[in-house]
Coordinates of N, CA, C and O in Angstrom, one line a residue:
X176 N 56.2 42.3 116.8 CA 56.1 43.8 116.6 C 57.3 44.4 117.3 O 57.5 44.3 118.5
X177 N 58.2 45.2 116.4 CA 59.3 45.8 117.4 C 58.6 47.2 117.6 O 57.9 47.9 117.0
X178 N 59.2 47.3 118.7 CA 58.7 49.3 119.6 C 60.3 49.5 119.5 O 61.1 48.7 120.1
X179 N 60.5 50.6 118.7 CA 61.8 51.3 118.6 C 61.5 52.6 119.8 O 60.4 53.2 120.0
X180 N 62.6 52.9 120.2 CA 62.4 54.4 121.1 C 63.3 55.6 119.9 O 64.5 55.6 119.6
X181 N 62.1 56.5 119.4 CA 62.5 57.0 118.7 C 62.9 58.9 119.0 O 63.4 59.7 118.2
X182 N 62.3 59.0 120.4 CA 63.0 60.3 120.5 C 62.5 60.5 122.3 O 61.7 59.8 123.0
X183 N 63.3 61.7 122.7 CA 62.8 61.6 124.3 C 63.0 63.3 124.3 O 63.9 64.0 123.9
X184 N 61.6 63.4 124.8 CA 61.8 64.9 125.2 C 62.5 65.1 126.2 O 62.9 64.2 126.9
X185 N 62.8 66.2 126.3 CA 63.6 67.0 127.1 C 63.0 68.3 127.7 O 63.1 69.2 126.9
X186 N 62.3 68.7 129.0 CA 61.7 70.2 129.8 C 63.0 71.1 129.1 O 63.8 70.2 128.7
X187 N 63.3 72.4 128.8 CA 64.2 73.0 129.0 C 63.6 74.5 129.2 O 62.4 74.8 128.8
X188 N 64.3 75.2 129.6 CA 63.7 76.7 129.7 C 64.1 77.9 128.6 O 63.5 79.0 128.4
X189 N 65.4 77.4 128.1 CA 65.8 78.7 126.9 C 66.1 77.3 125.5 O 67.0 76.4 125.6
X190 N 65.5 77.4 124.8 CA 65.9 76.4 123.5 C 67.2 77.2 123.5 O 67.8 76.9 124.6
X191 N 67.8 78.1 122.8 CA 69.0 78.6 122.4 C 70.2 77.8 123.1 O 70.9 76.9 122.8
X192 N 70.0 78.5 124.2 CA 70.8 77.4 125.5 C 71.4 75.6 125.4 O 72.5 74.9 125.4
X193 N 70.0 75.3 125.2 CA 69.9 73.9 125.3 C 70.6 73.4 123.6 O 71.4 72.4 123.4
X194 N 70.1 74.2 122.6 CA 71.0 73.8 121.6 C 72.3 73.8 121.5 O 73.1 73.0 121.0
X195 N 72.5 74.6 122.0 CA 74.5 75.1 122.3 C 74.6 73.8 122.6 O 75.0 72.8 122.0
X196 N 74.1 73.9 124.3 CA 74.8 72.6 125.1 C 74.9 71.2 124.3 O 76.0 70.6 124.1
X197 N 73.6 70.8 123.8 CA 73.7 69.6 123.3 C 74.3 69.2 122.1 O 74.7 68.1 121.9
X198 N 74.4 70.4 121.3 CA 75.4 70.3 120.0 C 76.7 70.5 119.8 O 77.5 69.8 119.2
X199 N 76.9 72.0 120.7 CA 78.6 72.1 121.0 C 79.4 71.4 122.2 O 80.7 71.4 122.1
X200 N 78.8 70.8 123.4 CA 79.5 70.8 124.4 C 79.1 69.0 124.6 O 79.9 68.4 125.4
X201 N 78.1 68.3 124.0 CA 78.1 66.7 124.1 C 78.0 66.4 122.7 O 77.8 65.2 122.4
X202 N 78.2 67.4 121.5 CA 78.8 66.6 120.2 C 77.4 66.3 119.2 O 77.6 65.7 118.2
X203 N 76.2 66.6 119.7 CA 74.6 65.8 119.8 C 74.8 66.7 117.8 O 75.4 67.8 117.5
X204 N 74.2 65.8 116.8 CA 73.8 66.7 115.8 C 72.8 66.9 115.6 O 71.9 66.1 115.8
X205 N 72.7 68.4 115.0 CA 71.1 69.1 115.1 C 70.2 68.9 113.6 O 70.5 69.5 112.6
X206 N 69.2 67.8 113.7 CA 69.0 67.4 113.0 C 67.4 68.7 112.2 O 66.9 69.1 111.1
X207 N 67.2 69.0 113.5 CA 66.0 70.1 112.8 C 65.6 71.0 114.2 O 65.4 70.8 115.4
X208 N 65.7 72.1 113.1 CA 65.1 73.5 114.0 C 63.9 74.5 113.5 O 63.8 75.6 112.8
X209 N 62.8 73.5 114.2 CA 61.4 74.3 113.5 C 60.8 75.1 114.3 O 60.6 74.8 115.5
X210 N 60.1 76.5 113.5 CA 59.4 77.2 114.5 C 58.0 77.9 113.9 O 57.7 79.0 114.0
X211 N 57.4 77.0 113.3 CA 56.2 77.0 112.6 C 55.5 78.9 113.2 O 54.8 79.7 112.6
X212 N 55.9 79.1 114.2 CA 54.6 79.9 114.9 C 55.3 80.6 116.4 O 56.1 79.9 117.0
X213 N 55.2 81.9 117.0 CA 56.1 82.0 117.7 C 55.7 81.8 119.4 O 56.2 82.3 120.4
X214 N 54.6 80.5 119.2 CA 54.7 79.9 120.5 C 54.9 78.1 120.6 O 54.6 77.3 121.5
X215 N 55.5 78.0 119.4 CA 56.0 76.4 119.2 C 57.1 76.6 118.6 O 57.3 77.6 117.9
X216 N 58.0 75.6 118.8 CA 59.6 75.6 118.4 C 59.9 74.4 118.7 O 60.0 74.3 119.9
X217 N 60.1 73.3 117.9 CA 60.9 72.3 118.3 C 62.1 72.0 117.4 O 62.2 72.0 116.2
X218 N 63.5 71.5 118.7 CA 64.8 70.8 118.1 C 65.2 69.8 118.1 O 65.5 69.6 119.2
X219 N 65.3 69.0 117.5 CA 65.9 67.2 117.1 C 67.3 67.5 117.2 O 67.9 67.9 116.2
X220 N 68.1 67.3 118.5 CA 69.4 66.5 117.9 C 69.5 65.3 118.4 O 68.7 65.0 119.2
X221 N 70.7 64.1 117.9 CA 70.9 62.9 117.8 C 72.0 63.1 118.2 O 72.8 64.0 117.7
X222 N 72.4 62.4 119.3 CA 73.8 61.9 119.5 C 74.6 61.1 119.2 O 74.1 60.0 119.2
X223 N 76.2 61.0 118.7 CA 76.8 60.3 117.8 C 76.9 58.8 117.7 O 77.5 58.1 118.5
X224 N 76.4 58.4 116.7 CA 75.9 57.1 116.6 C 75.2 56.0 117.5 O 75.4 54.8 117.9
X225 N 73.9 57.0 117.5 CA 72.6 56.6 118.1 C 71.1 57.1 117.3 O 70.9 58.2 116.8
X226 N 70.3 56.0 117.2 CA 69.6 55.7 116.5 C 67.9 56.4 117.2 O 66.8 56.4 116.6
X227 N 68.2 56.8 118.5 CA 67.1 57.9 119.1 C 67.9 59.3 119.3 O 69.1 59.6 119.5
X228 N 66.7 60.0 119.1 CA 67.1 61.7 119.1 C 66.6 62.1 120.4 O 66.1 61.4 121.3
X229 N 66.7 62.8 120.4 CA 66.3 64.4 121.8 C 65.6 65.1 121.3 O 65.8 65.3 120.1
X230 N 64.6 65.8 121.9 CA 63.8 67.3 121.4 C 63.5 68.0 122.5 O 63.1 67.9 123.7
X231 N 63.9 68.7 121.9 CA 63.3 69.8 123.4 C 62.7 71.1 122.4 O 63.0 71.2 121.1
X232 N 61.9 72.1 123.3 CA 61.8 73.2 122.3 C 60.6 74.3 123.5 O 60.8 74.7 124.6
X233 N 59.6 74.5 122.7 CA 58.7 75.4 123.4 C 57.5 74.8 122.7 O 57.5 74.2 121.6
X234 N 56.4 75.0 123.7 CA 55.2 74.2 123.6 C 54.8 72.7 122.8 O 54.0 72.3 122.0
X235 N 56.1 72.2 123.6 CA 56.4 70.3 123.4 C 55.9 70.0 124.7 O 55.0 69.1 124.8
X236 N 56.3 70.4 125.5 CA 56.2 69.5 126.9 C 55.4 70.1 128.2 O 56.2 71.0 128.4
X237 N 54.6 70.1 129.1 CA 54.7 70.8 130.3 C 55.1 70.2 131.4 O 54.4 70.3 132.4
X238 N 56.3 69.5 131.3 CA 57.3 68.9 131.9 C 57.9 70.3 132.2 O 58.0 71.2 131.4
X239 N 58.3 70.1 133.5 CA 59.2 71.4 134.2 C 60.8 71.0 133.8 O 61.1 69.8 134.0
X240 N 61.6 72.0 133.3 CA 62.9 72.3 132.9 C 63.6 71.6 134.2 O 63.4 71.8 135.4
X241 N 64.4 70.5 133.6 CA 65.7 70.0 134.5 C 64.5 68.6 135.1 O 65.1 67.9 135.9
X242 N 63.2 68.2 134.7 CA 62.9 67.4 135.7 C 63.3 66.1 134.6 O 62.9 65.0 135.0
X243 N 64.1 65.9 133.2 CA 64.0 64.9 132.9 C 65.4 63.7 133.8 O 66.5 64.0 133.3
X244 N 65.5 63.1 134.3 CA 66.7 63.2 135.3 C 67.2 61.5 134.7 O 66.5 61.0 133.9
X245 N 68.3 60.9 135.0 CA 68.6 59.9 134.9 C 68.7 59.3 133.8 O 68.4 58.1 133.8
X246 N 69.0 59.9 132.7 CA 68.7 59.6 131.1 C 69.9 58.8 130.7 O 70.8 59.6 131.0
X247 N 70.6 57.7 130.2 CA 71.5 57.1 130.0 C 72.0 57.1 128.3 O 71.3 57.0 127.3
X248 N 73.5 57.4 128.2 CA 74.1 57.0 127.1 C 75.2 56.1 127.5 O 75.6 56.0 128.6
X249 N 75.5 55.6 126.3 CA 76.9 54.4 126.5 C 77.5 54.7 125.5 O 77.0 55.1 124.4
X250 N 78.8 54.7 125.8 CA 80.0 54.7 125.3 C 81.0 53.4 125.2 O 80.8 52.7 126.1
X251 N 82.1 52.8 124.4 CA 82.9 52.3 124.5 C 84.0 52.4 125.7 O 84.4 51.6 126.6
X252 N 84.2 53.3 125.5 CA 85.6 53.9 126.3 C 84.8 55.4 127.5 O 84.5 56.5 127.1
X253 N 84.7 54.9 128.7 CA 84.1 56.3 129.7 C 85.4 57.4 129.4 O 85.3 58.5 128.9
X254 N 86.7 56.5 130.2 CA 87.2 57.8 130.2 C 87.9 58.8 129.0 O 88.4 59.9 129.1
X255 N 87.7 57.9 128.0 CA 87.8 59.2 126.7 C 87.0 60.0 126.3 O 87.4 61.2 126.0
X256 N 85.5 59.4 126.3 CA 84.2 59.9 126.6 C 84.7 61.1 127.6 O 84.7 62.2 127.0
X257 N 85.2 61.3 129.2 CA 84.8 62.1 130.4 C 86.2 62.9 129.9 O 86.5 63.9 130.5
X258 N 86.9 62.6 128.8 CA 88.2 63.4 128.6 C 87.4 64.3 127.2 O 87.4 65.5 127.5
X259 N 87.0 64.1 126.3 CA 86.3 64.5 125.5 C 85.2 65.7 125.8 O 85.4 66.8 125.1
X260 N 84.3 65.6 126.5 CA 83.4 66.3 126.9 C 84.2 67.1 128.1 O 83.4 68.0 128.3
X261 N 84.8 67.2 128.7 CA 85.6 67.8 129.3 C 86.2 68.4 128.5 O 85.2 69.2 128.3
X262 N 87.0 68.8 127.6 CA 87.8 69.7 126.4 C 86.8 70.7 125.9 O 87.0 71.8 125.5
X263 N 85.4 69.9 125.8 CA 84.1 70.5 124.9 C 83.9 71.4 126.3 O 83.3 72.4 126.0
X264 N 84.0 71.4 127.2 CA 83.2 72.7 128.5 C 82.0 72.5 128.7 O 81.1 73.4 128.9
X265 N 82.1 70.6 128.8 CA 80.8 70.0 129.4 C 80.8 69.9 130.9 O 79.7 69.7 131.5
X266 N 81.7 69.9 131.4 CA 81.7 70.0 132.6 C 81.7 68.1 133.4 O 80.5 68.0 133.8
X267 N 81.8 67.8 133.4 CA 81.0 66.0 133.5 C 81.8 65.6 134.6 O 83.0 65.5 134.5
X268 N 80.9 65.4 135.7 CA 81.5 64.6 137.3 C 82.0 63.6 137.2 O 81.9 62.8 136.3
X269 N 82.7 63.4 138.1 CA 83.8 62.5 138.6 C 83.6 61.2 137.5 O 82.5 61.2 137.1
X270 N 84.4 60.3 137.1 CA 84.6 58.8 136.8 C 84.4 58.2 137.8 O 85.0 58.4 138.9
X271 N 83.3 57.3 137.6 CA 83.0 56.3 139.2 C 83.1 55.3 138.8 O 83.2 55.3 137.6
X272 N 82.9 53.9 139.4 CA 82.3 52.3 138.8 C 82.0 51.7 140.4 O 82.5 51.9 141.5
X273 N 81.0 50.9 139.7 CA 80.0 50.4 140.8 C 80.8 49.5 141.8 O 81.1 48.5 141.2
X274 N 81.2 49.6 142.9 CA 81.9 48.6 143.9 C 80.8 47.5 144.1 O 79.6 47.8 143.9
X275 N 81.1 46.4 144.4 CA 80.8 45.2 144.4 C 79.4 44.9 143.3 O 78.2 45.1 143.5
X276 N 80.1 44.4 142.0 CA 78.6 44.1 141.1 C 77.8 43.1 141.7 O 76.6 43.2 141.7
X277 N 78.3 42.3 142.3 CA 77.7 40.8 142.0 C 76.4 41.8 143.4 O 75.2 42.0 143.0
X278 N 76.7 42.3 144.3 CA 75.6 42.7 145.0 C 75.6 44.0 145.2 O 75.7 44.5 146.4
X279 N 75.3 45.2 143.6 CA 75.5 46.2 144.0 C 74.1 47.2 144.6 O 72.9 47.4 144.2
X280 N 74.8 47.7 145.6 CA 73.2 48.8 146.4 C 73.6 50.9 146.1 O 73.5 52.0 146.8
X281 N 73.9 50.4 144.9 CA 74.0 52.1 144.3 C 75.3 52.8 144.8 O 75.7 54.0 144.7
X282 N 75.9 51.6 145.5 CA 77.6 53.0 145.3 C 78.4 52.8 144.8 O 78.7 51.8 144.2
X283 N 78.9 54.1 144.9 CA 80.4 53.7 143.7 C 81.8 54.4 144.2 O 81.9 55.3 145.0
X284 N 82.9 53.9 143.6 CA 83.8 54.2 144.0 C 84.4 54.7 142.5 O 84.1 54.5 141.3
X285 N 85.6 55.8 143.4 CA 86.4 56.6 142.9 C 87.1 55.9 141.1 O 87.5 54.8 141.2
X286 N 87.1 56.5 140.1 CA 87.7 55.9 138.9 C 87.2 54.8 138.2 O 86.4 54.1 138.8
X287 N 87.4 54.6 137.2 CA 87.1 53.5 136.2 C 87.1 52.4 136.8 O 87.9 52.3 137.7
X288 N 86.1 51.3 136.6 CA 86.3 50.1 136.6 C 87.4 49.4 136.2 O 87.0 49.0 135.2
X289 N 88.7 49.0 136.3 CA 90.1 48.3 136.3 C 89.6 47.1 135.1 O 90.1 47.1 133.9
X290 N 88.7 46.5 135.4 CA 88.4 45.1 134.3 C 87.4 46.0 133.4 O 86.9 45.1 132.7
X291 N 86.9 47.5 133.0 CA 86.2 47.5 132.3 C 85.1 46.6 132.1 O 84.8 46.3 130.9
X292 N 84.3 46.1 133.0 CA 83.1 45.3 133.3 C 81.7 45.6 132.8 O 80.8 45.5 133.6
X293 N 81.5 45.9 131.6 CA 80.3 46.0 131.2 C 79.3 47.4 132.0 O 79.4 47.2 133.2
X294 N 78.7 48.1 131.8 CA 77.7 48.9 132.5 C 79.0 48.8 134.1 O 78.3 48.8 135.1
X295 N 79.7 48.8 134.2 CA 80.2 49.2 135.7 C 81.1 50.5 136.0 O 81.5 50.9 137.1
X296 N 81.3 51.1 134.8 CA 82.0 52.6 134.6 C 81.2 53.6 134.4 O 80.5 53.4 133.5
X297 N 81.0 55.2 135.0 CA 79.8 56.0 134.6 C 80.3 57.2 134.5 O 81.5 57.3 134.1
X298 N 79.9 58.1 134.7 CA 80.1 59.1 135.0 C 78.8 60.1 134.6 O 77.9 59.5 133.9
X299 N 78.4 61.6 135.1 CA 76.8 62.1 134.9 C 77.8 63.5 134.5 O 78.9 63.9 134.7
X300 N 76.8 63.9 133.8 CA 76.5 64.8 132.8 C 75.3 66.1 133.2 O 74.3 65.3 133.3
X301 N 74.9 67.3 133.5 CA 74.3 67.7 133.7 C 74.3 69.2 132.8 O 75.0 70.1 132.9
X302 N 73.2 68.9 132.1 CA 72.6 70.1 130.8 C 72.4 71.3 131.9 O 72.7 71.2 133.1
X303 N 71.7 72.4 131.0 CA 71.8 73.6 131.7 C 70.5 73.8 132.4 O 70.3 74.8 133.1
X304 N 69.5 72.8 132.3 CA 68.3 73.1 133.1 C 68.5 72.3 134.3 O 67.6 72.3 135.1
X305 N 69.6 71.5 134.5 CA 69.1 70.0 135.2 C 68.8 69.2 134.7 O 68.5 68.2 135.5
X306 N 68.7 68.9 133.5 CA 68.3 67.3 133.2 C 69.6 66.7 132.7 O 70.2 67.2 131.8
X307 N 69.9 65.4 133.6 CA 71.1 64.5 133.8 C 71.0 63.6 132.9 O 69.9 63.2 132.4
X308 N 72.3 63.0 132.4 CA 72.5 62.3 131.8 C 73.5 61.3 132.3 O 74.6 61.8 132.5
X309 N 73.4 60.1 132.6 CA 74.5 58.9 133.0 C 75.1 58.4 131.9 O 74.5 57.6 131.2
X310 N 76.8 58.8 131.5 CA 77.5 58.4 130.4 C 78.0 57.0 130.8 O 78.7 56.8 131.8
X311 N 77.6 56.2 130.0 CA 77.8 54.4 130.9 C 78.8 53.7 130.1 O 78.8 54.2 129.0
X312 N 79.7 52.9 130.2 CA 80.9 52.2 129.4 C 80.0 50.7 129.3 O 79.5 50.0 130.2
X313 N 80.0 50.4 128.1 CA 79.4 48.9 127.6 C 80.4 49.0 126.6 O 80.8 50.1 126.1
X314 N 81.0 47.4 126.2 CA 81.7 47.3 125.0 C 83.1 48.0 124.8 O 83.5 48.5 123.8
X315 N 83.7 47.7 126.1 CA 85.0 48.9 126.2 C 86.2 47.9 125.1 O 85.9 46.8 124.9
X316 N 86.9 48.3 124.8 CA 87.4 47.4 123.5 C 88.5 46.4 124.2 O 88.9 45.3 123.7
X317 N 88.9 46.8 125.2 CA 89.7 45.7 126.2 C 88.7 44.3 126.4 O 89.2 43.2 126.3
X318 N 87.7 44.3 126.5 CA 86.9 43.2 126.4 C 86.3 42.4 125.1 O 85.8 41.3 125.0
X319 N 86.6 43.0 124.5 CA 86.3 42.9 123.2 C 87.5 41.0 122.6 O 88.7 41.0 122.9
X320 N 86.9 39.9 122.0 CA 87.6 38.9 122.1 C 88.0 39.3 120.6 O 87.3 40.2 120.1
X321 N 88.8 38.8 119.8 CA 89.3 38.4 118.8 C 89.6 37.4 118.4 O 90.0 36.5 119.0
X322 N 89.3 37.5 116.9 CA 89.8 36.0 116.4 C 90.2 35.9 114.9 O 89.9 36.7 114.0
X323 N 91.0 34.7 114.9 CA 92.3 35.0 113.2 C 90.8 34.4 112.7 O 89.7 34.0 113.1
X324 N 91.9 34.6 111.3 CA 90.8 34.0 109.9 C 90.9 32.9 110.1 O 90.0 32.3 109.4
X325 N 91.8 31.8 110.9 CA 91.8 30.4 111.4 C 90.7 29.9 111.6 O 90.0 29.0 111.1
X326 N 90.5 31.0 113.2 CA 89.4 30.2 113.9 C 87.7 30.4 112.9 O 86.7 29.9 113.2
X327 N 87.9 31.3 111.7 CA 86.5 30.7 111.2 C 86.3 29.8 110.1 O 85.4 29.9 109.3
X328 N 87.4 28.8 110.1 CA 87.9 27.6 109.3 C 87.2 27.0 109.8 O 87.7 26.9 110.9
X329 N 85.9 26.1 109.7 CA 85.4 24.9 109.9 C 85.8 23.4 109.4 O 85.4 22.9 108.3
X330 N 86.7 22.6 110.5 CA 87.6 21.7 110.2 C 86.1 20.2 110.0 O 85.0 20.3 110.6
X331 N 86.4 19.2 109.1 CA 85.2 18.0 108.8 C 86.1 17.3 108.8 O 86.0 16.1 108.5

């Protein structure tokens, strides 16, 4: 049996707000804006080329605004990603990557990981209520191997 994660609420305190941010300023598309009744309102956006959405709205959650904290996306490339959302007037903290992987205890130093090392490049993101987002580098295309139409010649 597969368990897909198919959406993650979000606390926020003004929907209007939170749509801007996540649509104009991290790119997120708004997939639905319902307001059946004028004490329920819920928003679906999806972020670009990801397969779970976001909702936030009014009488979804009684989760307090800004408590959803530590929420993770990955990117190929961080710092195009932190150059990107930066142009958008996302605001997004420093470029870090984790010093020492093999035994890391949560710090990080200044800039991109050099080898592009899998999950070791980040940078955080913070919406307008407080709820964080950790933008993570997996799959940066420098690591990425290649191979000719040779190597998928099976020689007998």
């Amino acid at each position: 049996m597969d368990y897909r994660l198919e959406v993650l609420t979000l606390p926020v305190k003004d929907v209007e707000t939170a749509i801007t941010f996540y649509r104009d300023q991290l790119g997120f598309h708004l997939d639905v804006d319902w307001a059946p009744t004028s004490t329920f309102r819920v928003a679906q956006l999806t972020p670009p080329g990801s397969a779970t959405s976001v909702q936030l709205g009014t009488g979804i959650t009684d989760a307090s605004p800004g408590s959803a904290t530590e929420n993770y996306l990955v990117v190929t490339d961080a710092q195009a990603a932190h150059r990107e959302l930066t142009e958008r007037g996302a605001a997004p903290g420093p470029l870090v990557h984790k010093t020492d992987r093999q035994h890391w205890t949560g710090r990080y130093a200044s800039g991109p990981d050099p080898d592009h090392t899998d999950y070791s490049s980040s940078f955080v993101v913070t919406d307008p209520d407080g709820n964080t987002w950790r933008i993570q580098e997996r799959g940066h295309p420098s690591q990425q191997t290649t191979t000719s139409a040779d190597d998928d010649v099976l020689e007998h």
